[in-house]
């Protein structure tokens, strides 16, 4: 357990040194911000849709959230997935994570664990903690058609734990007991060497 805490602590220090210590806003924060920016016209949803259709990634994500939760539009999981996918293909970590969740749950799309892992991996690579947690779980042996890799699973859980995810820390502790000492050593090296890819998670103001 102590080795796990040390690894997580080292990651926090490393992330601070790289200027990545400030946590990303939540999906709720992001979609609310975009909706508020879109407000002020006669119809915020129509305005949001117009911006989304023009390719604004934040508007696409916010519109997906609206359909996902039934905010000012009828709840439509299939339509939500469509907009999540458009934002995800532009590199948005929030949308990539949400799309992974939908594939995992079979919501709005047929259940597909390999697709879930694919989209979680893209978001995890940007440093998105929820995706790192989910990817760590599925790589530890929880996904149909997904190759188990407990060393990689440990790494992703450690990275999520370093951002304050207590459940990822607990699962990482349990997983470490299943690994050989050499595997744990290798996993720790992977954690220390890991760097996020260029993220597209900024919240931009929707054009007037």
mmCIF file of C-alpha atoms in Angstrom:
data_model
loop_
_atom_site.group_PDB
_atom_site.id
_atom_site.type_symbol
_atom_site.label_atom_id
_atom_site.label_comp_id
_atom_site.label_asym_id
_atom_site.label_seq_id
_atom_site.Cartn_x
_atom_site.Cartn_y
_atom_site.Cartn_z
ATOM 1 C CA UNK A 1 0.000 0.000 0.000
ATOM 2 C CA UNK A 2 2.776 2.411 0.888
ATOM 3 C CA UNK A 3 4.439 1.923 -2.491
ATOM 4 C CA UNK A 4 1.161 2.835 -4.181
ATOM 5 C CA UNK A 5 0.843 6.037 -2.163
ATOM 6 C CA UNK A 6 4.440 6.967 -2.972
ATOM 7 C CA UNK A 7 3.878 6.461 -6.697
ATOM 8 C CA UNK A 8 0.718 8.571 -6.625
ATOM 9 C CA UNK A 9 2.518 11.274 -4.681
ATOM 10 C CA UNK A 10 5.363 11.327 -7.173
ATOM 11 C CA UNK A 11 2.868 11.746 -9.995
ATOM 12 C CA UNK A 12 1.243 14.706 -8.243
ATOM 13 C CA UNK A 13 4.643 16.377 -7.879
ATOM 14 C CA UNK A 14 5.442 15.662 -11.514
ATOM 15 C CA UNK A 15 2.122 17.064 -12.710
ATOM 16 C CA UNK A 16 2.630 20.178 -10.588
ATOM 17 C CA UNK A 17 6.054 20.667 -12.098
ATOM 18 C CA UNK A 18 4.572 20.451 -15.587
ATOM 19 C CA UNK A 19 1.898 23.018 -14.800
ATOM 20 C CA UNK A 20 -0.921 20.472 -14.901
ATOM 21 C CA UNK A 21 -1.899 20.627 -11.239
ATOM 22 C CA UNK A 22 -5.175 22.474 -11.783
ATOM 23 C CA UNK A 23 -7.927 19.873 -12.233
ATOM 24 C CA UNK A 24 -9.952 19.861 -15.419
ATOM 25 C CA UNK A 25 -13.502 21.170 -15.106
ATOM 26 C CA UNK A 26 -16.163 18.509 -14.865
ATOM 27 C CA UNK A 27 -18.473 17.705 -17.744
ATOM 28 C CA UNK A 28 -21.228 19.448 -15.784
ATOM 29 C CA UNK A 29 -19.096 22.589 -15.477
ATOM 30 C CA UNK A 30 -18.266 22.543 -19.148
ATOM 31 C CA UNK A 31 -21.751 22.030 -20.545
ATOM 32 C CA UNK A 32 -23.259 24.579 -18.147
ATOM 33 C CA UNK A 33 -20.666 27.162 -19.157
ATOM 34 C CA UNK A 34 -21.346 26.667 -22.849
ATOM 35 C CA UNK A 35 -25.128 26.782 -22.413
ATOM 36 C CA UNK A 36 -24.838 30.021 -20.453
ATOM 37 C CA UNK A 37 -22.651 31.500 -23.177
ATOM 38 C CA UNK A 38 -25.260 30.507 -25.747
ATOM 39 C CA UNK A 39 -28.078 32.093 -23.752
ATOM 40 C CA UNK A 40 -29.191 35.619 -24.438
ATOM 41 C CA UNK A 41 -30.760 34.881 -27.807
ATOM 42 C CA UNK A 42 -34.393 33.930 -28.370
ATOM 43 C CA UNK A 43 -33.624 30.234 -28.332
ATOM 44 C CA UNK A 44 -30.496 28.961 -26.636
ATOM 45 C CA UNK A 45 -30.902 25.421 -27.963
ATOM 46 C CA UNK A 46 -31.274 26.585 -31.567
ATOM 47 C CA UNK A 47 -28.257 28.819 -31.095
ATOM 48 C CA UNK A 48 -26.316 25.973 -29.570
ATOM 49 C CA UNK A 49 -27.274 23.681 -32.437
ATOM 50 C CA UNK A 50 -26.219 26.266 -34.998
ATOM 51 C CA UNK A 51 -22.798 26.581 -33.398
ATOM 52 C CA UNK A 52 -22.496 22.805 -33.076
ATOM 53 C CA UNK A 53 -23.322 22.341 -36.757
ATOM 54 C CA UNK A 54 -20.588 24.836 -37.583
ATOM 55 C CA UNK A 55 -18.113 22.573 -35.821
ATOM 56 C CA UNK A 56 -17.762 24.305 -32.439
ATOM 57 C CA UNK A 57 -16.534 21.452 -30.266
ATOM 58 C CA UNK A 58 -17.791 22.885 -26.971
ATOM 59 C CA UNK A 59 -21.240 23.440 -28.466
ATOM 60 C CA UNK A 60 -21.248 19.886 -29.796
ATOM 61 C CA UNK A 61 -20.460 18.553 -26.342
ATOM 62 C CA UNK A 62 -23.078 20.758 -24.677
ATOM 63 C CA UNK A 63 -25.725 19.698 -27.198
ATOM 64 C CA UNK A 64 -24.828 16.061 -26.570
ATOM 65 C CA UNK A 65 -25.303 16.668 -22.853
ATOM 66 C CA UNK A 66 -28.671 18.304 -23.508
ATOM 67 C CA UNK A 67 -29.908 15.232 -25.389
ATOM 68 C CA UNK A 68 -28.270 12.899 -22.897
ATOM 69 C CA UNK A 69 -30.104 14.471 -19.949
ATOM 70 C CA UNK A 70 -33.230 15.843 -21.612
ATOM 71 C CA UNK A 71 -32.381 19.493 -20.997
ATOM 72 C CA UNK A 72 -34.667 21.718 -23.086
ATOM 73 C CA UNK A 73 -34.940 18.897 -25.643
ATOM 74 C CA UNK A 74 -36.517 15.428 -25.469
ATOM 75 C CA UNK A 75 -34.049 12.925 -24.055
ATOM 76 C CA UNK A 76 -32.483 11.050 -26.960
ATOM 77 C CA UNK A 77 -29.464 8.857 -26.236
ATOM 78 C CA UNK A 78 -28.836 8.102 -29.906
ATOM 79 C CA UNK A 79 -28.725 11.794 -30.768
ATOM 80 C CA UNK A 80 -26.510 12.401 -27.740
ATOM 81 C CA UNK A 81 -24.038 9.814 -29.011
ATOM 82 C CA UNK A 82 -24.025 11.453 -32.438
ATOM 83 C CA UNK A 83 -22.930 14.780 -30.978
ATOM 84 C CA UNK A 84 -20.504 13.192 -28.536
ATOM 85 C CA UNK A 85 -18.869 11.452 -31.491
ATOM 86 C CA UNK A 86 -18.523 14.668 -33.467
ATOM 87 C CA UNK A 87 -16.844 16.392 -30.517
ATOM 88 C CA UNK A 88 -14.753 13.315 -29.712
ATOM 89 C CA UNK A 89 -13.363 13.103 -33.228
ATOM 90 C CA UNK A 90 -12.147 16.683 -32.796
ATOM 91 C CA UNK A 91 -10.112 15.536 -29.808
ATOM 92 C CA UNK A 92 -12.352 16.658 -26.944
ATOM 93 C CA UNK A 93 -11.501 14.566 -23.867
ATOM 94 C CA UNK A 94 -14.889 15.096 -22.215
ATOM 95 C CA UNK A 95 -16.692 13.783 -25.291
ATOM 96 C CA UNK A 96 -14.244 10.915 -25.757
ATOM 97 C CA UNK A 97 -14.851 9.800 -22.195
ATOM 98 C CA UNK A 98 -18.630 10.113 -22.557
ATOM 99 C CA UNK A 99 -18.559 8.134 -25.799
ATOM 100 C CA UNK A 100 -16.551 5.426 -24.068
ATOM 101 C CA UNK A 101 -19.142 5.320 -21.291
ATOM 102 C CA UNK A 102 -21.940 4.934 -23.834
ATOM 103 C CA UNK A 103 -20.217 2.033 -25.544
ATOM 104 C CA UNK A 104 -19.536 0.407 -22.173
ATOM 105 C CA UNK A 105 -23.148 0.741 -21.065
ATOM 106 C CA UNK A 106 -24.702 0.089 -24.477
ATOM 107 C CA UNK A 107 -26.550 3.402 -24.297
ATOM 108 C CA UNK A 108 -27.395 4.984 -27.631
ATOM 109 C CA UNK A 109 -25.126 2.458 -29.353
ATOM 110 C CA UNK A 110 -24.754 -1.334 -29.175
ATOM 111 C CA UNK A 111 -22.555 -2.355 -26.264
ATOM 112 C CA UNK A 112 -18.959 -2.696 -27.437
ATOM 113 C CA UNK A 113 -16.179 -2.980 -24.875
ATOM 114 C CA UNK A 114 -13.414 -2.608 -27.446
ATOM 115 C CA UNK A 115 -14.858 0.708 -28.607
ATOM 116 C CA UNK A 116 -15.272 1.788 -24.990
ATOM 117 C CA UNK A 117 -11.592 1.082 -24.364
ATOM 118 C CA UNK A 118 -10.616 2.897 -27.557
ATOM 119 C CA UNK A 119 -12.354 6.141 -26.633
ATOM 120 C CA UNK A 120 -11.338 5.981 -22.981
ATOM 121 C CA UNK A 121 -7.730 5.554 -24.072
ATOM 122 C CA UNK A 122 -7.869 8.722 -26.160
ATOM 123 C CA UNK A 123 -9.280 10.726 -23.243
ATOM 124 C CA UNK A 124 -6.928 9.082 -20.740
ATOM 125 C CA UNK A 125 -3.946 10.032 -22.871
ATOM 126 C CA UNK A 126 -4.953 13.677 -22.407
ATOM 127 C CA UNK A 127 -4.884 13.277 -18.623
ATOM 128 C CA UNK A 128 -8.639 12.941 -18.081
ATOM 129 C CA UNK A 129 -8.882 11.114 -14.736
ATOM 130 C CA UNK A 130 -12.311 9.438 -15.158
ATOM 131 C CA UNK A 131 -11.150 7.902 -18.443
ATOM 132 C CA UNK A 132 -7.879 6.788 -16.859
ATOM 133 C CA UNK A 133 -9.867 5.056 -14.127
ATOM 134 C CA UNK A 134 -12.222 3.355 -16.576
ATOM 135 C CA UNK A 135 -9.373 2.273 -18.834
ATOM 136 C CA UNK A 136 -7.472 0.868 -15.870
ATOM 137 C CA UNK A 137 -10.487 -1.193 -14.845
ATOM 138 C CA UNK A 138 -11.141 -2.618 -18.298
ATOM 139 C CA UNK A 139 -7.468 -3.476 -18.865
ATOM 140 C CA UNK A 140 -7.360 -5.325 -15.560
ATOM 141 C CA UNK A 141 -9.709 -7.901 -17.041
ATOM 142 C CA UNK A 142 -13.146 -6.360 -17.051
ATOM 143 C CA UNK A 143 -13.885 -6.102 -20.765
ATOM 144 C CA UNK A 144 -15.081 -8.537 -23.388
ATOM 145 C CA UNK A 145 -12.692 -8.607 -26.338
ATOM 146 C CA UNK A 146 -10.207 -6.316 -24.578
ATOM 147 C CA UNK A 147 -6.770 -7.800 -23.971
ATOM 148 C CA UNK A 148 -5.915 -7.876 -20.279
ATOM 149 C CA UNK A 149 -2.781 -5.917 -19.395
ATOM 150 C CA UNK A 150 -2.448 -5.531 -15.656
ATOM 151 C CA UNK A 151 0.757 -3.526 -15.874
ATOM 152 C CA UNK A 152 -0.961 -0.924 -18.041
ATOM 153 C CA UNK A 153 -4.029 -1.137 -15.826
ATOM 154 C CA UNK A 154 -1.891 -0.324 -12.778
ATOM 155 C CA UNK A 155 -0.370 2.641 -14.582
ATOM 156 C CA UNK A 156 -3.728 4.162 -15.547
ATOM 157 C CA UNK A 157 -5.200 3.617 -12.095
ATOM 158 C CA UNK A 158 -2.126 5.235 -10.545
ATOM 159 C CA UNK A 159 -2.459 8.249 -12.816
ATOM 160 C CA UNK A 160 -6.118 8.639 -11.895
ATOM 161 C CA UNK A 161 -5.309 8.176 -8.205
ATOM 162 C CA UNK A 162 -2.683 10.913 -8.465
ATOM 163 C CA UNK A 163 -5.495 13.308 -9.377
ATOM 164 C CA UNK A 164 -7.423 12.441 -6.230
ATOM 165 C CA UNK A 165 -9.513 9.472 -7.371
ATOM 166 C CA UNK A 166 -9.826 7.448 -4.166
ATOM 167 C CA UNK A 167 -11.585 4.508 -5.807
ATOM 168 C CA UNK A 168 -8.805 4.239 -8.381
ATOM 169 C CA UNK A 169 -6.319 4.212 -5.514
ATOM 170 C CA UNK A 170 -8.208 1.396 -3.807
ATOM 171 C CA UNK A 171 -8.406 -0.643 -6.994
ATOM 172 C CA UNK A 172 -4.743 -0.015 -7.697
ATOM 173 C CA UNK A 173 -3.802 -1.348 -4.274
ATOM 174 C CA UNK A 174 -5.773 -4.518 -4.944
ATOM 175 C CA UNK A 175 -4.278 -4.903 -8.400
ATOM 176 C CA UNK A 176 -0.710 -4.476 -7.149
ATOM 177 C CA UNK A 177 -1.141 -7.639 -5.082
ATOM 178 C CA UNK A 178 -1.796 -9.586 -8.291
ATOM 179 C CA UNK A 179 1.408 -8.420 -9.968
ATOM 180 C CA UNK A 180 4.898 -9.843 -9.722
ATOM 181 C CA UNK A 181 7.545 -7.526 -8.213
ATOM 182 C CA UNK A 182 9.107 -6.968 -11.652
ATOM 183 C CA UNK A 183 5.715 -6.023 -13.074
ATOM 184 C CA UNK A 184 5.116 -3.519 -10.277
ATOM 185 C CA UNK A 185 8.549 -2.000 -10.891
ATOM 186 C CA UNK A 186 7.820 -1.691 -14.598
ATOM 187 C CA UNK A 187 4.403 -0.164 -13.937
ATOM 188 C CA UNK A 188 5.927 2.459 -11.638
ATOM 189 C CA UNK A 189 8.418 3.390 -14.345
ATOM 190 C CA UNK A 190 5.566 3.818 -16.797
ATOM 191 C CA UNK A 191 3.790 6.116 -14.344
ATOM 192 C CA UNK A 192 6.877 8.262 -13.867
ATOM 193 C CA UNK A 193 7.586 8.484 -17.603
ATOM 194 C CA UNK A 194 4.019 9.203 -18.677
ATOM 195 C CA UNK A 195 3.194 12.570 -20.235
ATOM 196 C CA UNK A 196 -0.216 13.761 -21.463
ATOM 197 C CA UNK A 197 -0.844 14.343 -25.123
ATOM 198 C CA UNK A 198 -1.862 17.779 -26.319
ATOM 199 C CA UNK A 199 -5.313 18.306 -24.844
ATOM 200 C CA UNK A 200 -8.340 19.977 -26.359
ATOM 201 C CA UNK A 201 -10.319 20.633 -23.219
ATOM 202 C CA UNK A 202 -10.420 24.409 -23.077
ATOM 203 C CA UNK A 203 -13.780 26.109 -22.787
ATOM 204 C CA UNK A 204 -14.077 28.717 -25.506
ATOM 205 C CA UNK A 205 -16.743 31.363 -25.777
ATOM 206 C CA UNK A 206 -19.269 30.595 -28.499
ATOM 207 C CA UNK A 207 -19.120 33.222 -31.235
ATOM 208 C CA UNK A 208 -21.767 35.906 -31.076
#
